[in-house]
């Protein structure tokens, strides 16, 4: 595999970087006040403004050339057309097929997967309608009032994030709860408020073997059996999985299982039947809109030239900062309370995908890959960590995300929220110079000695890069597009770094060792071979448990 450092465009980028990295973003704007026209992309009702970045037209041209040389186009086509690009698991990567609204077939191993997808969607519609209109009854004949999704990772983060984001679409509907952690306090806190007669558990697990999910599911079963016969629990459990055998063995009726397929990666699975809790919460019509929004972004990603392609530009900018500016962290800052789980969702999506250190040939790489993804909804973050964004020693590129219209009628709140979001991007970019600080202090009547004393602390270097993503309103369709935009950015970056974004071997070792530690916790003596520290921790736990 060719190292990216060997591509001519990469060498040109290296040379270009040395020429532009000292130019302040203020200077870029002063030299070209309308650069926002040059560095913005509109998509449906979205505006993606990436003008507050350390780029010139030459930067973008070189990055686009790099994407071309590295054959990004070919990887995109392979993904959409069902090639097994997740080669360490011998799987296609087809979350895009789940939301394919066209009549184009999508082939895996010579078979069109679309009829299977449509049939599961039809079953989801029938089932969710039945639960939502009260025709699905609990064992005592009462309608369901509460859904509890038990799942973890991709079988939790997507549905949880989306149901939080689309709260306004749950008009007088069902209550929804999520249990993911093996920490028994989460399950206890959730179920203690619920009525066994009216609860429906969705056990969501691609493998149906995940320790946390299966332990929680078994405890939920025991909790139900406190007030009903074992045979009656069928009305209170459904499963979402690829493992029909394990589902039936657990005691869930095969009729009440919603399947998906091995070519759906856990972290890209909310579009599959893993989205069942979403559909229960907002209704199947709205779920279809979510799929449609994602499909529209898929079409944009697949068909629009790279210069006007939002996920491609996002991915290239990330590469630019990671590789050349040595930025090791990226902040996701949604200015919408309903998107408060979006940073956590993207942590799995990006870091489980691109947190890799060998390339597709299995060689150890000597450059950094995925940055640490983190964030918080605005304006809470402003009163917590923005100090570091503005005056700390790291350069942290950030995405500001803001819907124009809120769902509440407190317009003044939304104007203030918007003003803060936009002002932060301006402040991060412009900063405040020593002269500006001096002028400000002088005009407030501060004496010379205090000015000298205070001004270094009040200077903002600025020059901090941001993207701003504005859109009309947080509808299911727009949310679908937003999520798909980031999914495709992940694909782009994985391609640039030459890694497989679609496996996740890095989660295995901890799981494996936890099993051995558990054996040692449960046994009289220590059976496992552990290092001294691990041994001490287990012994301490056993002494005081
Ligand atoms: O955390 C590792 C992982 O395999 C994720 O990729 C996946 O989303 C999660 O565990 C849950 O897996 P499952 O759906 O099989 O329970």
PDB file of C-alpha atoms in Angstrom, residues 346-472:
ATOM      1  CA  UNK A 346     -20.041  10.715  17.678  1.00  0.00           C
ATOM      2  CA  UNK A 347     -17.451   9.514  20.162  1.00  0.00           C
ATOM      3  CA  UNK A 348     -18.333   5.937  19.309  1.00  0.00           C
ATOM      4  CA  UNK A 349     -18.954   6.623  15.631  1.00  0.00           C
ATOM      5  CA  UNK A 350     -15.608   8.339  15.064  1.00  0.00           C
ATOM      6  CA  UNK A 351     -13.293   6.878  17.685  1.00  0.00           C
ATOM      7  CA  UNK A 352     -14.378   3.239  17.354  1.00  0.00           C
ATOM      8  CA  UNK A 353     -14.053   3.641  13.585  1.00  0.00           C
ATOM      9  CA  UNK A 354     -10.829   5.537  13.209  1.00  0.00           C
ATOM     10  CA  UNK A 355      -8.965   4.940  16.465  1.00  0.00           C
ATOM     11  CA  UNK A 356      -6.562   2.595  14.703  1.00  0.00           C
ATOM     12  CA  UNK A 357      -2.788   2.310  14.466  1.00  0.00           C
ATOM     13  CA  UNK A 358      -2.210  -0.180  11.666  1.00  0.00           C
ATOM     14  CA  UNK A 359      -2.950   0.471   8.032  1.00  0.00           C
ATOM     15  CA  UNK A 360      -4.981  -1.696   5.688  1.00  0.00           C
ATOM     16  CA  UNK A 361      -1.858  -3.777   5.012  1.00  0.00           C
ATOM     17  CA  UNK A 362      -1.458  -4.471   8.716  1.00  0.00           C
ATOM     18  CA  UNK A 363       1.617  -2.263   9.030  1.00  0.00           C
ATOM     19  CA  UNK A 364       2.086  -0.113  12.106  1.00  0.00           C
ATOM     20  CA  UNK A 365       1.687   3.508  11.088  1.00  0.00           C
ATOM     21  CA  UNK A 366       3.796   6.408  12.271  1.00  0.00           C
ATOM     22  CA  UNK A 367       1.229   9.203  12.035  1.00  0.00           C
ATOM     23  CA  UNK A 368      -1.741  10.007  14.211  1.00  0.00           C
ATOM     24  CA  UNK A 369      -5.264   9.017  13.251  1.00  0.00           C
ATOM     25  CA  UNK A 370      -8.577   9.861  14.910  1.00  0.00           C
ATOM     26  CA  UNK A 371      -8.528  12.853  17.249  1.00  0.00           C
ATOM     27  CA  UNK A 372     -10.296  12.681  20.596  1.00  0.00           C
ATOM     28  CA  UNK A 373     -13.921  13.630  19.980  1.00  0.00           C
ATOM     29  CA  UNK A 374     -15.726  15.388  22.777  1.00  0.00           C
ATOM     30  CA  UNK A 375     -18.180  18.176  23.403  1.00  0.00           C
ATOM     31  CA  UNK A 376     -21.202  19.522  25.149  1.00  0.00           C
ATOM     32  CA  UNK A 377     -24.277  21.443  24.186  1.00  0.00           C
ATOM     33  CA  UNK A 378     -24.123  25.225  24.123  1.00  0.00           C
ATOM     34  CA  UNK A 379     -24.187  27.362  26.197  1.00  0.00           C
ATOM     35  CA  UNK A 380     -23.312  24.956  29.028  1.00  0.00           C
ATOM     36  CA  UNK A 381     -19.910  24.273  27.484  1.00  0.00           C
ATOM     37  CA  UNK A 382     -19.151  28.002  27.436  1.00  0.00           C
ATOM     38  CA  UNK A 383     -19.291  28.062  31.226  1.00  0.00           C
ATOM     39  CA  UNK A 384     -17.121  24.988  31.542  1.00  0.00           C
ATOM     40  CA  UNK A 385     -14.303  24.411  29.059  1.00  0.00           C
ATOM     41  CA  UNK A 386     -14.397  27.289  26.563  1.00  0.00           C
ATOM     42  CA  UNK A 387     -11.726  29.071  28.640  1.00  0.00           C
ATOM     43  CA  UNK A 388      -9.321  26.419  27.344  1.00  0.00           C
ATOM     44  CA  UNK A 389     -10.614  26.719  23.782  1.00  0.00           C
ATOM     45  CA  UNK A 390      -9.961  30.472  23.856  1.00  0.00           C
ATOM     46  CA  UNK A 391      -6.819  30.872  25.916  1.00  0.00           C
ATOM     47  CA  UNK A 392      -5.400  27.378  26.447  1.00  0.00           C
ATOM     48  CA  UNK A 393      -2.302  26.055  24.756  1.00  0.00           C
ATOM     49  CA  UNK A 394      -4.009  23.583  22.406  1.00  0.00           C
ATOM     50  CA  UNK A 395      -5.561  24.350  19.077  1.00  0.00           C
ATOM     51  CA  UNK A 396      -8.871  22.489  19.077  1.00  0.00           C
ATOM     52  CA  UNK A 397     -10.919  22.641  15.879  1.00  0.00           C
ATOM     53  CA  UNK A 398     -14.625  22.724  16.691  1.00  0.00           C
ATOM     54  CA  UNK A 399     -17.943  22.207  14.932  1.00  0.00           C
ATOM     55  CA  UNK A 400     -20.735  24.561  15.958  1.00  0.00           C
ATOM     56  CA  UNK A 401     -24.175  23.138  15.131  1.00  0.00           C
ATOM     57  CA  UNK A 402     -27.317  25.261  15.305  1.00  0.00           C
ATOM     58  CA  UNK A 403     -30.912  24.901  14.097  1.00  0.00           C
ATOM     59  CA  UNK A 404     -32.460  28.231  13.137  1.00  0.00           C
ATOM     60  CA  UNK A 405     -35.947  27.517  14.474  1.00  0.00           C
ATOM     61  CA  UNK A 406     -36.676  26.127  17.931  1.00  0.00           C
ATOM     62  CA  UNK A 407     -39.702  24.071  18.974  1.00  0.00           C
ATOM     63  CA  UNK A 408     -40.554  26.218  21.971  1.00  0.00           C
ATOM     64  CA  UNK A 409     -42.053  29.685  21.895  1.00  0.00           C
ATOM     65  CA  UNK A 410     -39.359  31.390  23.977  1.00  0.00           C
ATOM     66  CA  UNK A 411     -37.968  33.211  20.959  1.00  0.00           C
ATOM     67  CA  UNK A 412     -35.830  35.487  23.101  1.00  0.00           C
ATOM     68  CA  UNK A 413     -34.020  32.432  24.500  1.00  0.00           C
ATOM     69  CA  UNK A 414     -33.338  31.196  21.016  1.00  0.00           C
ATOM     70  CA  UNK A 415     -32.030  34.557  19.849  1.00  0.00           C
ATOM     71  CA  UNK A 416     -29.645  34.624  22.801  1.00  0.00           C
ATOM     72  CA  UNK A 417     -28.572  31.038  22.137  1.00  0.00           C
ATOM     73  CA  UNK A 418     -27.964  31.870  18.473  1.00  0.00           C
ATOM     74  CA  UNK A 419     -26.053  35.040  19.332  1.00  0.00           C
ATOM     75  CA  UNK A 420     -23.796  33.043  21.631  1.00  0.00           C
ATOM     76  CA  UNK A 421     -23.147  30.352  19.052  1.00  0.00           C
ATOM     77  CA  UNK A 422     -22.244  32.798  16.310  1.00  0.00           C
ATOM     78  CA  UNK A 423     -20.267  35.071  18.647  1.00  0.00           C
ATOM     79  CA  UNK A 424     -18.158  32.163  19.863  1.00  0.00           C
ATOM     80  CA  UNK A 425     -17.039  31.334  16.347  1.00  0.00           C
ATOM     81  CA  UNK A 426     -16.195  34.994  15.804  1.00  0.00           C
ATOM     82  CA  UNK A 427     -14.315  35.266  19.099  1.00  0.00           C
ATOM     83  CA  UNK A 428     -12.366  32.061  18.491  1.00  0.00           C
ATOM     84  CA  UNK A 429     -11.348  33.296  15.074  1.00  0.00           C
ATOM     85  CA  UNK A 430     -10.709  37.012  15.757  1.00  0.00           C
ATOM     86  CA  UNK A 431      -9.390  36.953  19.304  1.00  0.00           C
ATOM     87  CA  UNK A 432      -8.545  40.254  20.968  1.00  0.00           C
ATOM     88  CA  UNK A 433      -5.156  41.913  20.508  1.00  0.00           C
ATOM     89  CA  UNK A 434      -3.079  43.668  23.153  1.00  0.00           C
ATOM     90  CA  UNK A 435      -3.937  47.033  21.586  1.00  0.00           C
ATOM     91  CA  UNK A 436      -7.628  46.268  21.681  1.00  0.00           C
ATOM     92  CA  UNK A 437      -7.353  45.228  25.323  1.00  0.00           C
ATOM     93  CA  UNK A 438      -5.491  48.445  26.162  1.00  0.00           C
ATOM     94  CA  UNK A 439      -8.071  50.597  24.378  1.00  0.00           C
ATOM     95  CA  UNK A 440     -10.895  48.857  26.190  1.00  0.00           C
ATOM     96  CA  UNK A 441      -9.283  49.293  29.604  1.00  0.00           C
ATOM     97  CA  UNK A 442      -8.369  52.925  28.910  1.00  0.00           C
ATOM     98  CA  UNK A 443     -11.902  53.765  27.910  1.00  0.00           C
ATOM     99  CA  UNK A 444     -13.150  52.229  31.159  1.00  0.00           C
ATOM    100  CA  UNK A 445     -10.806  54.573  33.075  1.00  0.00           C
ATOM    101  CA  UNK A 446      -8.346  51.920  34.267  1.00  0.00           C
ATOM    102  CA  UNK A 447      -4.967  53.347  35.332  1.00  0.00           C
ATOM    103  CA  UNK A 448      -1.739  52.641  33.450  1.00  0.00           C
ATOM    104  CA  UNK A 449      -0.223  50.312  36.046  1.00  0.00           C
ATOM    105  CA  UNK A 450      -3.348  48.146  36.122  1.00  0.00           C
ATOM    106  CA  UNK A 451      -3.472  48.093  32.335  1.00  0.00           C
ATOM    107  CA  UNK A 452       0.071  46.731  32.194  1.00  0.00           C
ATOM    108  CA  UNK A 453      -0.701  44.244  34.908  1.00  0.00           C
ATOM    109  CA  UNK A 454      -3.964  42.995  33.435  1.00  0.00           C
ATOM    110  CA  UNK A 455      -3.556  43.130  29.708  1.00  0.00           C
ATOM    111  CA  UNK A 456      -1.544  39.894  29.147  1.00  0.00           C
ATOM    112  CA  UNK A 457      -4.340  37.985  30.860  1.00  0.00           C
ATOM    113  CA  UNK A 458      -7.016  39.604  28.765  1.00  0.00           C
ATOM    114  CA  UNK A 459      -5.462  38.988  25.364  1.00  0.00           C
ATOM    115  CA  UNK A 460      -7.103  36.362  23.140  1.00  0.00           C
ATOM    116  CA  UNK A 461      -4.832  35.054  20.400  1.00  0.00           C
ATOM    117  CA  UNK A 462      -7.816  33.971  18.350  1.00  0.00           C
ATOM    118  CA  UNK A 463      -6.876  32.077  15.200  1.00  0.00           C
ATOM    119  CA  UNK A 464      -8.900  29.051  16.343  1.00  0.00           C
ATOM    120  CA  UNK A 465     -10.586  27.165  13.512  1.00  0.00           C
ATOM    121  CA  UNK A 466     -14.280  26.299  13.463  1.00  0.00           C
ATOM    122  CA  UNK A 467     -16.940  24.941  11.135  1.00  0.00           C
ATOM    123  CA  UNK A 468     -20.487  26.187  11.547  1.00  0.00           C
ATOM    124  CA  UNK A 469     -23.420  24.020  10.521  1.00  0.00           C
ATOM    125  CA  UNK A 470     -26.756  25.827  10.402  1.00  0.00           C
ATOM    126  CA  UNK A 471     -30.041  24.317   9.312  1.00  0.00           C
ATOM    127  CA  UNK A 472     -33.673  25.209   9.357  1.00  0.00           C
TER     128      UNK A 472
END
